[in-house]
Amino acid sequence: MSQGSIQYKTETEIELLRESSLLVGKTLAEVAKILKPGVSTKTLDQLAETFIRDHFALPGFKGYGGFPATLCISINDEVVHGIPGNRIVQDGDIVSIDCGTYKNGYYGDSAYTFAVGEVKPEVKLLLQRTKESLYLAIEQAISGKRVGDIGFAVQNYCEQFGYGIVRDLVGHGVGKNLHEKPEIPNFGRRGTGAKLSEGMVIAIEPMITLGDYNVKQDSDGWTMRTIDGLPAAHFEHEVAIRKGKADVLSTFSYIEEVL
């Protein structure tokens, strides 16, 4: 069912979205097992694609808008949409991995930023606080709230540390399509924006920088990086709107068991 182009999901559809989302978490956990200094981003991508296909699903990103890979792998000052290739992961890197799956007609979408080896303390804090901001946003993802409440939660928390909140990239609805209405910015004013109600499923994904919030696109037409070259972190959950408490369809538990 749709209203104003927002697609409302049935309970059956939400369970299918949960299945796709859990597969994303399991895929990212498999990748985490081999994410060490010396591995190429292409190797990570190939592992993810094989794992997804072995679980009777398709990579959600590959071919989407012409994107050439299964994972978006973004390192250090790269915010999102990095294309896997011959780049070798180094000790001290932070590596954002965004993964999508398509199973039984529905998309799973989740992201996690990993610290590889010895990472600078201020960068480690950026990761920790970005993830904390995601959970603060999820607390607002309940029926009767508005999109602006989610964005405000992220912005209000992160700006107290002097971080930049990326404006040009936002979260989104998700379902039979990878990107649906409404857009879910990581900034905003309380009580503004589209009203949240049961049946909505959204991807909430804070993208937070250590410096300037402005980003630029690389010549590859995909990779987005910070304009000042400072690191950025990205965490994402797929969430169903409920009364009283959000229903988080994706999970980091598989990932964090192997870290």
XYZ file of C-alpha atoms in Angstrom:
259
model
C 0.000 0.000 0.000
C 1.273 3.482 -0.773
C 0.347 6.947 0.355
C 2.050 10.035 -1.036
C 4.528 7.645 -2.681
C 5.580 6.143 0.679
C 5.254 2.360 0.451
C 3.657 0.827 3.545
C 4.552 -2.802 4.258
C 2.459 -5.671 5.565
C 3.748 -7.858 8.403
C 4.596 -10.533 5.833
C 6.647 -8.034 3.861
C 8.438 -6.848 6.998
C 9.476 -10.435 7.760
C 10.858 -10.801 4.222
C 12.766 -7.553 4.699
C 14.089 -8.902 8.001
C 15.328 -12.040 6.243
C 17.192 -9.971 3.647
C 18.568 -7.660 6.337
C 19.845 -10.506 8.509
C 21.668 -11.907 5.491
C 23.450 -8.560 5.163
C 24.624 -8.865 8.775
C 25.869 -12.400 8.181
C 27.647 -11.309 4.995
C 29.405 -8.438 6.754
C 30.494 -10.863 9.490
C 32.087 -13.137 6.878
C 33.904 -10.142 5.415
C 35.014 -9.043 8.896
C 36.768 -12.390 9.394
C 39.270 -11.607 6.609
C 39.388 -7.802 6.948
C 43.020 -7.383 7.949
C 46.032 -5.380 6.743
C 47.177 -6.755 3.391
C 43.797 -7.827 1.995
C 42.507 -6.205 -1.198
C 39.062 -4.653 -1.334
C 38.329 -6.813 -4.380
C 38.921 -9.951 -2.285
C 36.402 -8.717 0.294
C 33.895 -8.027 -2.461
C 34.279 -11.441 -4.074
C 33.772 -13.179 -0.734
C 30.586 -11.187 -0.107
C 29.130 -11.930 -3.530
C 29.784 -15.663 -3.200
C 28.296 -15.749 0.304
C 25.130 -13.899 -0.760
C 24.580 -16.106 -3.810
C 25.208 -19.238 -1.739
C 22.298 -18.099 0.445
C 19.865 -17.933 -2.483
C 19.943 -14.171 -2.779
C 21.408 -11.584 -5.121
C 23.802 -8.728 -4.375
C 21.540 -5.721 -3.915
C 23.992 -3.114 -5.180
C 25.616 -4.847 -8.152
C 24.247 -3.302 -11.324
C 22.093 -0.834 -9.357
C 22.401 2.401 -11.304
C 25.430 0.826 -12.949
C 27.351 0.181 -9.715
C 29.918 -2.509 -10.571
C 30.305 -4.399 -7.282
C 28.557 -6.183 -4.412
C 29.964 -4.003 -1.616
C 30.578 -0.292 -1.263
C 33.983 -0.160 0.457
C 35.029 3.310 1.587
C 38.342 3.858 3.366
C 39.398 6.740 5.654
C 38.271 9.993 3.986
C 35.948 8.117 1.623
C 32.424 8.458 3.003
C 30.372 6.068 0.860
C 30.124 4.333 -2.533
C 33.785 3.339 -2.796
C 34.327 0.759 -5.554
C 36.265 -2.388 -4.566
C 39.434 -3.027 -6.548
C 43.152 -3.568 -6.103
C 43.495 -1.237 -3.112
C 45.160 -2.950 -0.158
C 43.816 -2.352 3.342
C 46.497 -0.903 5.642
C 47.009 -1.009 9.396
C 45.314 2.056 10.882
C 42.637 2.324 8.176
C 38.959 2.692 8.914
C 36.886 0.788 6.395
C 33.189 1.469 5.856
C 31.447 -1.480 4.229
C 27.900 -1.005 2.961
C 26.129 -4.151 1.775
C 22.791 -4.816 0.119
C 20.980 -8.062 -0.565
C 17.939 -8.827 -2.689
C 15.999 -11.907 -1.621
C 12.392 -12.944 -2.244
C 11.762 -9.571 -3.874
C 12.941 -7.387 -0.975
C 16.120 -5.497 -0.130
C 18.330 -5.658 2.924
C 20.671 -2.699 3.450
C 23.151 -2.140 6.273
C 26.617 -0.678 6.821
C 29.398 -0.902 9.396
C 32.701 0.955 9.729
C 35.608 -1.201 10.885
C 38.834 -0.129 12.576
C 41.739 -2.121 11.121
C 44.709 -2.606 13.437
C 45.881 0.400 15.431
C 43.602 3.363 14.739
C 44.158 6.858 16.151
C 42.163 7.455 19.357
C 40.198 10.380 17.886
C 39.211 8.237 14.895
C 38.169 5.358 17.141
C 35.965 7.820 19.038
C 34.431 9.013 15.755
C 33.389 5.434 14.995
C 32.003 4.864 18.476
C 30.013 8.092 18.495
C 28.677 7.641 14.971
C 27.312 4.240 15.977
C 25.861 5.774 19.150
C 24.123 8.427 17.044
C 22.525 5.670 14.950
C 20.938 4.147 18.046
C 19.755 7.552 19.261
C 18.117 8.029 15.862
C 16.490 4.596 16.067
C 14.888 5.622 19.393
C 13.006 8.267 17.393
C 11.861 5.819 14.687
C 8.423 5.228 16.165
C 4.876 5.858 15.059
C 3.808 9.466 15.593
C 7.290 10.955 15.355
C 8.575 12.714 12.243
C 11.584 12.377 9.969
C 13.046 15.560 11.468
C 13.149 13.900 14.893
C 15.515 11.252 13.513
C 17.799 13.802 11.879
C 17.788 15.998 14.966
C 18.885 13.079 17.153
C 21.961 12.467 14.995
C 22.837 16.124 14.519
C 22.316 17.152 18.138
C 24.556 14.344 19.402
C 27.353 14.574 16.850
C 27.722 18.330 16.623
C 28.535 18.591 20.335
C 31.833 16.860 19.470
C 32.548 19.230 16.581
C 31.848 16.572 13.951
C 30.479 17.265 10.492
C 27.100 15.814 9.493
C 27.093 15.082 5.777
C 24.191 16.919 4.103
C 24.447 15.604 0.542
C 23.825 11.944 1.413
C 20.820 10.662 3.346
C 18.970 7.577 4.507
C 15.836 6.377 2.745
C 12.818 4.145 2.667
C 13.497 0.572 1.587
C 11.376 -2.352 0.413
C 10.832 -3.811 -3.046
C 13.102 -0.985 -4.161
C 16.470 -0.178 -2.638
C 15.660 3.518 -2.376
C 12.108 4.573 -1.584
C 10.434 7.581 -0.003
C 10.941 9.238 2.394
C 14.484 10.546 2.491
C 15.965 10.345 6.007
C 18.549 13.125 6.523
C 20.979 13.026 9.444
C 20.119 16.609 10.340
C 16.833 18.339 10.986
C 14.407 20.003 13.352
C 12.178 18.193 15.802
C 8.575 17.812 14.746
C 9.202 18.474 11.056
C 9.168 16.329 7.944
C 7.122 13.299 6.967
C 5.143 11.638 9.742
C 6.322 8.171 10.739
C 3.732 5.429 10.982
C 3.528 1.660 11.235
C 4.263 -0.142 7.999
C 7.087 2.186 7.025
C 10.542 0.639 6.677
C 13.532 2.963 6.507
C 17.302 2.824 6.352
C 18.867 5.143 8.933
C 22.525 5.800 8.152
C 24.553 8.501 9.906
C 27.545 9.627 7.821
C 29.737 11.666 10.128
C 33.092 13.353 9.531
C 35.963 14.430 11.740
C 35.959 17.839 10.045
C 34.026 19.638 7.303
C 30.677 18.093 6.352
C 31.114 18.874 2.657
C 31.875 16.003 0.294
C 33.014 15.628 -3.308
C 32.695 12.878 -5.882
C 35.721 11.154 -7.374
C 36.287 10.888 -11.100
C 35.001 7.283 -10.962
C 31.510 8.782 -10.681
C 30.767 6.936 -7.431
C 33.191 7.398 -4.541
C 32.214 10.236 -2.207
C 34.944 11.637 0.035
C 35.357 14.455 2.527
C 36.416 17.739 0.978
C 39.151 18.270 3.602
C 40.578 14.735 3.521
C 39.623 13.954 7.125
C 38.116 10.562 8.043
C 34.407 9.746 7.942
C 32.346 7.005 9.586
C 29.136 5.351 8.386
C 26.773 2.983 10.192
C 23.374 1.884 8.888
C 20.412 -0.160 10.094
C 17.178 -1.090 8.357
C 14.280 -0.308 10.678
C 10.517 -0.914 10.711
C 8.469 1.825 12.356
C 6.398 0.568 15.297
C 4.406 2.046 18.169
C 6.559 2.649 21.218
C 9.778 1.058 19.981
C 11.406 0.651 16.579
C 11.893 -2.826 15.122
C 15.503 -3.083 13.912
C 15.468 -5.574 11.038
C 19.217 -5.664 10.455
C 21.806 -6.595 13.076
C 25.434 -5.960 13.985
C 25.547 -8.955 16.351
C 27.056 -11.359 13.794
C 29.737 -8.780 12.975
C 30.616 -7.974 16.564
C 30.913 -11.653 17.485
C 33.923 -11.939 15.154
C 35.629 -8.625 15.946
